Amino acid sequence: MTVYNFSAGPAMLPAAVMERAKAEFCDYKGCGNGIVELSHRGKLFTEVIENAEKNFREIMNISDDYAVCFVQGGASMQFCMLAMNLLEKGKSADYADTGVWGAKAFKEAKLFGDAKLVCSSKETKYDHIPAFDTWTRNPEATYLHITSNNTVAGTQYMKFPEVLPNVPMIADMSSDIMSRRINVSDFGMIYAGAQKNLGPSGMAVVIIRKDLAARTPATVPTMLRYSTYIDEKSLFNTPPTFAIYLFGLVTEWVKEIGGLDKLEIINNQKAARLYAAIDGSEFYKSPVAKADRSRMNVVFRTPNEELDAAFVKEAAAANLTGLKGHRLVGGLRASIYNAMPMAGVEALIGFMNEFERKNR
Ligand SMILES: *Cc1c(COP(=O)(O)O)cnc(C)c1O
């Protein structure tokens, strides 16, 4: 029985990855111990973490100017950690308010220094990304923070803002990392909680330009300093070994199916099919500005809340789960990350048509 899980996160992982993890769980490569029982300093795990990083660098085309770090605490920990490390004294950080996650990041930054909003679409429930020429940017900002894909509202940057000299751009890419080709060197730092496109929850993957880590004030604790993760290759203490292992399997899967160029095409096709089904009906509506619609989180609704609730319930009974919209926006949301196959999207569209026919 196939259950398609449309949850925003933790999200479904590729079936091939789950099968392989199952096979290796109790006996990793014939060593007699399971993967979670291996020393983080032993030969077998060293290979796991090194391969995971190597694959990720290859897939994302990350240059040697950048470090890749595995940090516990998820993306939300990065909200404070990045400000503690990178928000320079006497300067101010710029934040784009395009969704609830970006707003949370902004709130944390203000605990450690000065931060300002360059734009906000909060008044219209974050239904669009404000046009870049309306942003009030500070050319002296210590950094600019954006959220590349807004998981809750269902918007995504199709293009990124211009990089101003001396203003590194930092992006929370939790919900669209490794789903499309991006130019890493346009960013000072990229981070992502793993549980959407990379693996299990509890870990963030951080790509940081090495020179930026030198900014960190001396008072920041060891475990919260990027330099600790860079210098110790994420092995200062015991890292989340299982999360790193699964992330490594996901990177192998991405390589096998043809890398980001291929994935991006598939992701675009999946989203196009689903939005076409929504736009082609009088029954379903998307509240999101067309130009900014996310290819990862498709937010939509039926004519009323009772029908939304019935949709979620009946879809689950038809093995299509996790379709309830975020509690802040209501309605419906289908998260179609890398691991969601086209067959899952087609099953959802089939269900939508049937539901509309019965309730129109
Ligand atoms: C899910 C998500 C987060 C939060 O991730 P945690 O790992 O739960 O802290 C932050 N930002 C974005 C864009 C997300 O989608």
CSV table of C-alpha atoms and ligand atoms in Angstrom, one decimal:
chain,number,residue,atom,x,y,z
A,1,MET,CA,0.0,0.0,0.0
A,2,THR,CA,1.4,3.3,-1.0
A,3,VAL,CA,0.7,6.3,1.3
A,4,TYR,CA,1.7,9.6,-0.2
A,5,ASN,CA,2.7,12.0,2.5
A,6,PHE,CA,2.2,15.7,1.6
A,7,SER,CA,3.3,16.9,5.0
A,8,ALA,CA,5.5,20.1,5.1
A,9,GLY,CA,8.0,18.4,7.4
A,10,PRO,CA,9.2,16.0,8.5
A,11,ALA,CA,8.4,15.0,5.0
A,12,MET,CA,8.6,11.8,3.0
A,13,LEU,CA,12.0,10.6,2.0
A,14,PRO,CA,12.8,8.7,-1.3
A,15,ALA,CA,11.5,5.1,-1.0
A,16,ALA,CA,14.9,3.8,-2.1
A,17,VAL,CA,16.6,5.7,0.7
A,18,MET,CA,14.2,4.3,3.3
A,19,GLU,CA,14.7,0.7,2.0
A,20,ARG,CA,18.5,1.1,2.1
A,21,ALA,CA,18.4,2.5,5.6
A,22,LYS,CA,16.2,-0.3,6.7
A,23,ALA,CA,18.7,-2.9,5.4
A,24,GLU,CA,21.7,-1.2,7.0
A,25,PHE,CA,20.1,-0.3,10.3
A,26,CYS,CA,21.0,-3.5,12.2
A,27,ASP,CA,24.2,-4.5,10.3
A,28,TYR,CA,26.0,-1.7,8.5
A,29,LYS,CA,28.1,-3.0,5.6
A,30,GLY,CA,28.5,-6.4,7.3
A,31,CYS,CA,30.4,-5.0,10.3
A,32,GLY,CA,27.9,-6.6,12.7
A,33,ASN,CA,26.8,-3.3,14.2
A,34,GLY,CA,24.0,-1.0,13.2
A,35,ILE,CA,24.7,2.4,11.8
A,36,VAL,CA,23.6,4.2,15.0
A,37,GLU,CA,26.0,2.1,17.1
A,38,LEU,CA,29.1,3.1,15.3
A,39,SER,CA,31.7,5.5,16.8
A,40,HIS,CA,31.6,8.9,15.2
A,41,ARG,CA,35.4,8.7,15.1
A,42,GLY,CA,35.7,5.2,13.6
A,43,LYS,CA,36.6,4.4,10.0
A,44,LEU,CA,33.1,3.5,8.9
A,45,PHE,CA,31.4,6.7,10.1
A,46,THR,CA,34.3,8.8,8.9
A,47,GLU,CA,33.6,7.5,5.4
A,48,VAL,CA,29.8,8.3,5.9
A,49,ILE,CA,30.3,12.0,6.9
A,50,GLU,CA,33.1,12.6,4.3
A,51,ASN,CA,31.0,11.1,1.5
A,52,ALA,CA,27.9,13.1,2.5
A,53,GLU,CA,29.8,16.3,2.4
A,54,LYS,CA,31.6,15.4,-0.9
A,55,ASN,CA,28.3,14.5,-2.6
A,56,PHE,CA,26.6,17.6,-1.4
A,57,ARG,CA,29.4,19.8,-2.6
A,58,GLU,CA,29.3,18.2,-6.0
A,59,ILE,CA,25.5,18.4,-6.3
A,60,MET,CA,25.3,22.1,-5.2
A,61,ASN,CA,28.6,23.1,-6.8
A,62,ILE,CA,30.1,24.5,-3.6
A,63,SER,CA,33.6,26.0,-3.9
A,64,ASP,CA,36.4,25.6,-1.4
A,65,ASP,CA,35.8,29.1,-0.1
A,66,TYR,CA,32.8,27.6,1.7
A,67,ALA,CA,32.5,25.2,4.6
A,68,VAL,CA,29.7,22.7,5.0
A,69,CYS,CA,28.7,22.1,8.7
A,70,PHE,CA,26.2,19.8,10.3
A,71,VAL,CA,24.7,21.5,13.3
A,72,GLN,CA,22.1,20.2,15.8
A,73,GLY,CA,19.0,22.2,16.7
A,74,GLY,CA,17.4,22.5,13.3
A,75,ALA,CA,16.8,25.6,11.3
A,76,SER,CA,15.3,27.5,14.2
A,77,MET,CA,18.7,27.2,16.1
A,78,GLN,CA,20.3,29.0,13.1
A,79,PHE,CA,18.0,32.0,13.6
A,80,CYS,CA,19.9,32.9,16.8
A,81,MET,CA,23.2,31.3,15.9
A,82,LEU,CA,23.7,33.3,12.7
A,83,ALA,CA,22.9,36.5,14.5
A,84,MET,CA,25.3,35.7,17.4
A,85,ASN,CA,28.1,35.0,15.0
A,86,LEU,CA,27.5,37.4,12.1
A,87,LEU,CA,25.6,40.5,13.4
A,88,GLU,CA,28.5,42.9,13.8
A,89,LYS,CA,28.5,45.4,16.6
A,90,GLY,CA,27.6,48.9,15.6
A,91,LYS,CA,26.0,47.7,12.4
A,92,SER,CA,22.5,46.6,11.5
A,93,ALA,CA,21.2,43.5,9.7
A,94,ASP,CA,18.6,43.6,7.0
A,95,TYR,CA,15.7,41.1,7.0
A,96,ALA,CA,13.0,40.4,4.4
A,97,ASP,CA,9.7,39.7,6.1
A,98,THR,CA,8.1,37.3,3.6
A,99,GLY,CA,6.7,34.7,6.0
A,100,VAL,CA,6.5,33.3,9.5
A,101,TRP,CA,9.9,31.7,9.4
A,102,GLY,CA,11.6,34.9,8.3
A,103,ALA,CA,9.7,36.8,11.0
A,104,LYS,CA,11.0,34.4,13.6
A,105,ALA,CA,14.6,34.8,12.3
A,106,PHE,CA,14.2,38.6,12.6
A,107,LYS,CA,12.9,38.3,16.2
A,108,GLU,CA,16.0,36.3,17.2
A,109,ALA,CA,18.4,38.8,15.5
A,110,LYS,CA,17.1,41.6,17.6
A,111,LEU,CA,18.2,39.8,20.7
A,112,PHE,CA,21.8,40.3,19.7
A,113,GLY,CA,21.9,43.7,17.9
A,114,ASP,CA,20.2,46.0,15.5
A,115,ALA,CA,18.0,44.6,12.8
A,116,LYS,CA,15.6,46.2,10.3
A,117,LEU,CA,12.9,44.9,7.9
A,118,VAL,CA,13.6,45.8,4.3
A,119,CYS,CA,10.1,44.7,3.2
A,120,SER,CA,7.0,42.9,4.4
A,121,SER,CA,4.0,41.2,2.9
A,122,LYS,CA,2.5,40.4,6.3
A,123,GLU,CA,-0.5,42.7,5.7
A,124,THR,CA,-1.7,40.4,2.9
A,125,LYS,CA,-0.9,37.2,4.8
A,126,TYR,CA,2.4,36.8,3.0
A,127,ASP,CA,0.7,36.1,-0.3
A,128,HIS,CA,3.6,37.4,-2.4
A,129,ILE,CA,7.3,38.4,-2.3
A,130,PRO,CA,7.5,42.2,-2.4
A,131,ALA,CA,9.2,43.5,-5.6
A,132,PHE,CA,12.9,44.1,-5.0
A,133,ASP,CA,12.7,47.7,-6.2
A,134,THR,CA,10.4,48.5,-3.2
A,135,TRP,CA,12.9,47.1,-0.6
A,136,THR,CA,14.5,49.7,1.7
A,137,ARG,CA,18.0,48.2,1.8
A,138,ASN,CA,20.9,49.5,3.8
A,139,PRO,CA,24.1,49.5,1.8
A,140,GLU,CA,26.0,49.3,5.1
A,141,ALA,CA,24.1,46.4,6.5
A,142,THR,CA,26.1,43.6,8.2
A,143,TYR,CA,24.1,41.1,6.1
A,144,LEU,CA,20.8,40.6,4.3
A,145,HIS,CA,18.6,37.7,5.5
A,146,ILE,CA,16.0,36.1,3.2
A,147,THR,CA,13.8,33.0,3.2
A,148,SER,CA,14.1,31.4,-0.3
A,149,ASN,CA,10.9,29.4,0.0
A,150,ASN,CA,8.1,30.3,2.4
A,151,THR,CA,6.9,27.0,3.6
A,152,VAL,CA,3.7,28.2,5.3
A,153,ALA,CA,2.4,30.8,2.8
A,154,GLY,CA,3.6,28.9,-0.3
A,155,THR,CA,5.8,31.5,-2.0
A,156,GLN,CA,9.3,31.2,-3.4
A,157,TYR,CA,11.9,33.5,-4.8
A,158,MET,CA,12.2,32.9,-8.5
A,159,LYS,CA,15.2,35.3,-8.6
A,160,PHE,CA,17.3,36.5,-5.7
A,161,PRO,CA,17.9,40.1,-4.7
A,162,GLU,CA,21.0,41.8,-6.0
A,163,VAL,CA,24.1,41.2,-3.9
A,164,LEU,CA,25.4,44.6,-2.6
A,165,PRO,CA,29.2,44.8,-2.1
A,166,ASN,CA,30.1,44.0,1.5
A,167,VAL,CA,26.6,42.9,2.4
A,168,PRO,CA,26.6,39.1,2.4
A,169,MET,CA,23.3,37.5,1.6
A,170,ILE,CA,22.1,34.8,4.1
A,171,ALA,CA,19.3,32.5,3.1
A,172,ASP,CA,17.1,30.1,5.0
A,173,MET,CA,16.6,27.4,2.3
A,174,SER,CA,15.0,24.9,4.6
A,175,SER,CA,12.2,24.0,2.3
A,176,ASP,CA,13.8,24.3,-1.1
A,177,ILE,CA,17.4,23.4,-0.8
A,178,MET,CA,18.7,20.9,-3.3
A,179,SER,CA,15.4,21.3,-5.3
A,180,ARG,CA,16.8,23.6,-8.0
A,181,ARG,CA,20.0,25.0,-9.3
A,182,ILE,CA,21.2,28.0,-7.4
A,183,ASN,CA,24.5,29.9,-7.4
A,184,VAL,CA,26.0,29.3,-4.0
A,185,SER,CA,28.6,32.0,-4.5
A,186,ASP,CA,25.8,34.6,-4.5
A,187,PHE,CA,25.4,33.9,-0.8
A,188,GLY,CA,27.5,34.4,2.3
A,189,MET,CA,25.6,31.6,4.1
A,190,ILE,CA,22.9,29.1,3.3
A,191,TYR,CA,21.2,27.0,5.9
A,192,ALA,CA,18.4,24.4,6.0
A,193,GLY,CA,16.7,22.2,8.5
A,194,ALA,CA,17.1,18.7,7.1
A,195,GLN,CA,13.6,17.4,7.4
A,196,LYS,CA,12.2,18.7,4.1
A,197,ASN,CA,14.6,17.9,1.3
A,198,LEU,CA,17.6,16.5,3.1
A,199,GLY,CA,16.8,13.9,5.7
A,200,PRO,CA,15.4,13.5,9.2
A,201,SER,CA,14.7,16.4,11.6
A,202,GLY,CA,17.0,17.8,14.3
A,203,MET,CA,19.9,18.9,12.2
A,204,ALA,CA,20.6,21.9,10.0
A,205,VAL,CA,23.1,21.8,7.1
A,206,VAL,CA,25.0,25.1,6.9
A,207,ILE,CA,27.0,26.3,4.0
A,208,ILE,CA,29.1,29.3,5.1
A,209,ARG,CA,31.8,31.3,3.4
A,210,LYS,CA,34.8,30.6,5.6
A,211,ASP,CA,36.0,34.2,6.0
A,212,LEU,CA,32.6,35.2,7.6
A,213,ALA,CA,33.2,32.8,10.5
A,214,ALA,CA,36.1,35.1,11.6
A,215,ARG,CA,33.5,37.8,12.6
A,216,THR,CA,32.3,35.8,15.6
A,217,PRO,CA,32.7,37.7,18.9
A,218,ALA,CA,34.9,36.0,21.5
A,219,THR,CA,32.0,35.7,24.0
A,220,VAL,CA,30.0,33.2,21.8
A,221,PRO,CA,30.1,29.7,23.3
A,222,THR,CA,32.1,27.0,21.6
A,223,MET,CA,29.1,24.9,20.5
A,224,LEU,CA,27.4,28.0,18.9
A,225,ARG,CA,30.5,29.2,16.9
A,226,TYR,CA,30.7,28.4,13.3
A,227,SER,CA,34.5,28.2,13.5
A,228,THR,CA,34.1,25.2,15.9
A,229,TYR,CA,32.2,23.3,13.2
A,230,ILE,CA,34.6,24.4,10.5
A,231,ASP,CA,37.8,23.6,12.4
A,232,GLU,CA,36.5,20.3,13.8
A,233,LYS,CA,34.7,19.2,10.6
A,234,SER,CA,31.4,19.0,12.6
A,235,LEU,CA,33.0,16.5,15.0
A,236,PHE,CA,33.8,18.7,18.0
A,237,ASN,CA,31.3,16.6,20.0
A,238,THR,CA,29.2,13.6,19.0
A,239,PRO,CA,27.3,14.8,15.9
A,240,PRO,CA,23.8,13.5,15.0
A,241,THR,CA,25.3,10.4,13.2
A,242,PHE,CA,22.0,8.9,12.0
A,243,ALA,CA,20.8,12.2,10.5
A,244,ILE,CA,24.2,12.7,8.7
A,245,TYR,CA,24.0,9.1,7.5
A,246,LEU,CA,20.5,9.5,6.0
A,247,PHE,CA,21.4,12.8,4.5
A,248,GLY,CA,24.3,11.0,2.8
A,249,LEU,CA,21.9,8.5,1.4
A,250,VAL,CA,19.7,11.3,0.1
A,251,THR,CA,22.7,12.9,-1.7
A,252,GLU,CA,23.5,9.5,-3.4
A,253,TRP,CA,19.9,9.3,-4.5
A,254,VAL,CA,20.0,12.8,-6.0
A,255,LYS,CA,23.2,11.9,-7.9
A,256,GLU,CA,21.6,8.7,-9.2
A,257,ILE,CA,18.6,10.4,-10.6
A,258,GLY,CA,20.7,12.9,-12.4
A,259,GLY,CA,21.4,15.8,-10.0
A,260,LEU,CA,19.8,19.2,-9.7
A,261,ASP,CA,19.2,19.8,-13.4
A,262,LYS,CA,17.1,16.7,-13.6
A,263,LEU,CA,15.4,17.3,-10.2
A,264,GLU,CA,14.5,20.8,-11.0
A,265,ILE,CA,12.8,19.7,-14.2
A,266,ILE,CA,10.8,17.1,-12.4
A,267,ASN,CA,9.9,19.5,-9.6
A,268,ASN,CA,8.7,22.1,-12.1
A,269,GLN,CA,6.5,19.5,-13.8
A,270,LYS,CA,5.0,18.3,-10.6
A,271,ALA,CA,4.1,21.9,-9.5
A,272,ALA,CA,2.9,22.9,-12.9
A,273,ARG,CA,0.5,19.9,-13.0
A,274,LEU,CA,-0.9,20.7,-9.6
A,275,TYR,CA,-1.3,24.5,-10.2
A,276,ALA,CA,-3.0,23.7,-13.5
A,277,ALA,CA,-5.5,21.5,-11.7
A,278,ILE,CA,-6.2,24.3,-9.2
A,279,ASP,CA,-6.4,27.1,-11.8
A,280,GLY,CA,-8.5,24.9,-14.1
A,281,SER,CA,-11.3,24.5,-11.6
A,282,GLU,CA,-13.9,26.9,-10.2
A,283,PHE,CA,-13.8,24.9,-7.0
A,284,TYR,CA,-10.2,25.2,-5.8
A,285,LYS,CA,-8.4,28.5,-5.4
A,286,SER,CA,-4.8,29.4,-4.7
A,287,PRO,CA,-4.4,32.6,-2.6
A,288,VAL,CA,-0.8,33.1,-3.7
A,289,ALA,CA,0.4,35.6,-6.3
A,290,LYS,CA,1.0,33.7,-9.5
A,291,ALA,CA,4.6,34.9,-10.1
A,292,ASP,CA,5.7,33.8,-6.6
A,293,ARG,CA,4.1,30.4,-6.3
A,294,SER,CA,6.2,27.9,-4.6
A,295,ARG,CA,7.1,24.7,-6.4
A,296,MET,CA,7.6,22.9,-3.0
A,297,ASN,CA,4.5,23.9,-1.0
A,298,VAL,CA,1.3,24.3,-2.9
A,299,VAL,CA,-1.3,26.3,-0.8
A,300,PHE,CA,-4.9,26.1,-1.9
A,301,ARG,CA,-8.4,25.9,-0.6
A,302,THR,CA,-12.0,24.7,-1.4
A,303,PRO,CA,-15.0,27.1,-1.3
A,304,ASN,CA,-15.3,26.9,2.5
A,305,GLU,CA,-13.7,25.7,5.7
A,306,GLU,CA,-16.1,22.8,6.2
A,307,LEU,CA,-15.1,21.4,2.8
A,308,ASP,CA,-11.4,22.0,3.6
A,309,ALA,CA,-11.8,19.8,6.7
A,310,ALA,CA,-13.7,17.2,4.8
A,311,PHE,CA,-11.1,17.2,2.1
A,312,VAL,CA,-8.3,16.5,4.6
A,313,LYS,CA,-10.2,13.7,6.2
A,314,GLU,CA,-11.3,12.0,3.0
A,315,ALA,CA,-7.9,12.4,1.4
A,316,ALA,CA,-6.2,10.7,4.4
A,317,ALA,CA,-8.7,7.8,4.0
A,318,ALA,CA,-7.6,7.6,0.4
A,319,ASN,CA,-3.9,7.3,1.5
A,320,LEU,CA,-3.1,11.0,0.8
A,321,THR,CA,-1.9,12.4,4.1
A,322,GLY,CA,-0.6,15.7,5.6
A,323,LEU,CA,-2.8,18.0,3.4
A,324,LYS,CA,-4.1,20.3,6.2
A,325,GLY,CA,-2.8,23.9,5.8
A,326,HIS,CA,-0.6,25.4,8.4
A,327,ARG,CA,-2.6,26.4,11.5
A,328,LEU,CA,-1.8,30.1,10.8
A,329,VAL,CA,-3.3,30.2,7.3
A,330,GLY,CA,-5.8,27.3,7.3
A,331,GLY,CA,-7.0,25.8,4.0
A,332,LEU,CA,-4.9,23.1,2.3
A,333,ARG,CA,-1.3,22.6,1.6
A,334,ALA,CA,0.4,20.0,-0.5
A,335,SER,CA,4.1,19.8,0.1
A,336,ILE,CA,5.8,18.2,-2.9
A,337,TYR,CA,9.4,18.1,-2.1
A,338,ASN,CA,12.0,16.1,-4.1
A,339,ALA,CA,10.9,12.7,-2.7
A,340,MET,CA,7.3,13.1,-3.8
A,341,PRO,CA,7.0,11.2,-7.1
A,342,MET,CA,4.8,12.5,-10.0
A,343,ALA,CA,2.5,9.5,-9.3
A,344,GLY,CA,1.7,11.0,-5.9
A,345,VAL,CA,0.8,14.4,-7.5
A,346,GLU,CA,-1.3,12.5,-10.0
A,347,ALA,CA,-3.1,10.6,-7.2
A,348,LEU,CA,-3.8,13.9,-5.5
A,349,ILE,CA,-5.2,15.5,-8.6
A,350,GLY,CA,-7.4,12.4,-9.2
A,351,PHE,CA,-8.7,12.8,-5.7
A,352,MET,CA,-9.3,16.5,-6.1
A,353,ASN,CA,-11.4,16.0,-9.2
A,354,GLU,CA,-13.5,13.3,-7.5
A,355,PHE,CA,-13.9,15.5,-4.4
A,356,GLU,CA,-15.0,18.4,-6.5
A,357,ARG,CA,-17.5,16.3,-8.5
A,358,LYS,CA,-19.1,15.2,-5.2
A,359,ASN,CA,-19.2,18.5,-3.5
A,360,ARG,CA,-19.7,21.1,-6.2
B,1,LIG,C1,10.7,24.1,8.6
B,1,LIG,C2,11.3,25.4,8.5
B,1,LIG,C3,12.0,26.0,9.6
B,1,LIG,C4,12.1,25.3,11.0
B,1,LIG,O1,12.9,24.2,11.0
B,1,LIG,P1,13.2,23.5,12.4
B,1,LIG,O2,14.3,22.5,11.9
B,1,LIG,O3,12.0,22.8,12.8
B,1,LIG,O4,13.8,24.5,13.3
B,1,LIG,C5,12.7,27.2,9.4
B,1,LIG,N1,12.6,27.8,8.2
B,1,LIG,C6,11.9,27.3,7.1
B,1,LIG,C7,11.8,28.0,5.9
B,1,LIG,C8,11.2,26.1,7.3
B,1,LIG,O5,10.5,25.6,6.3
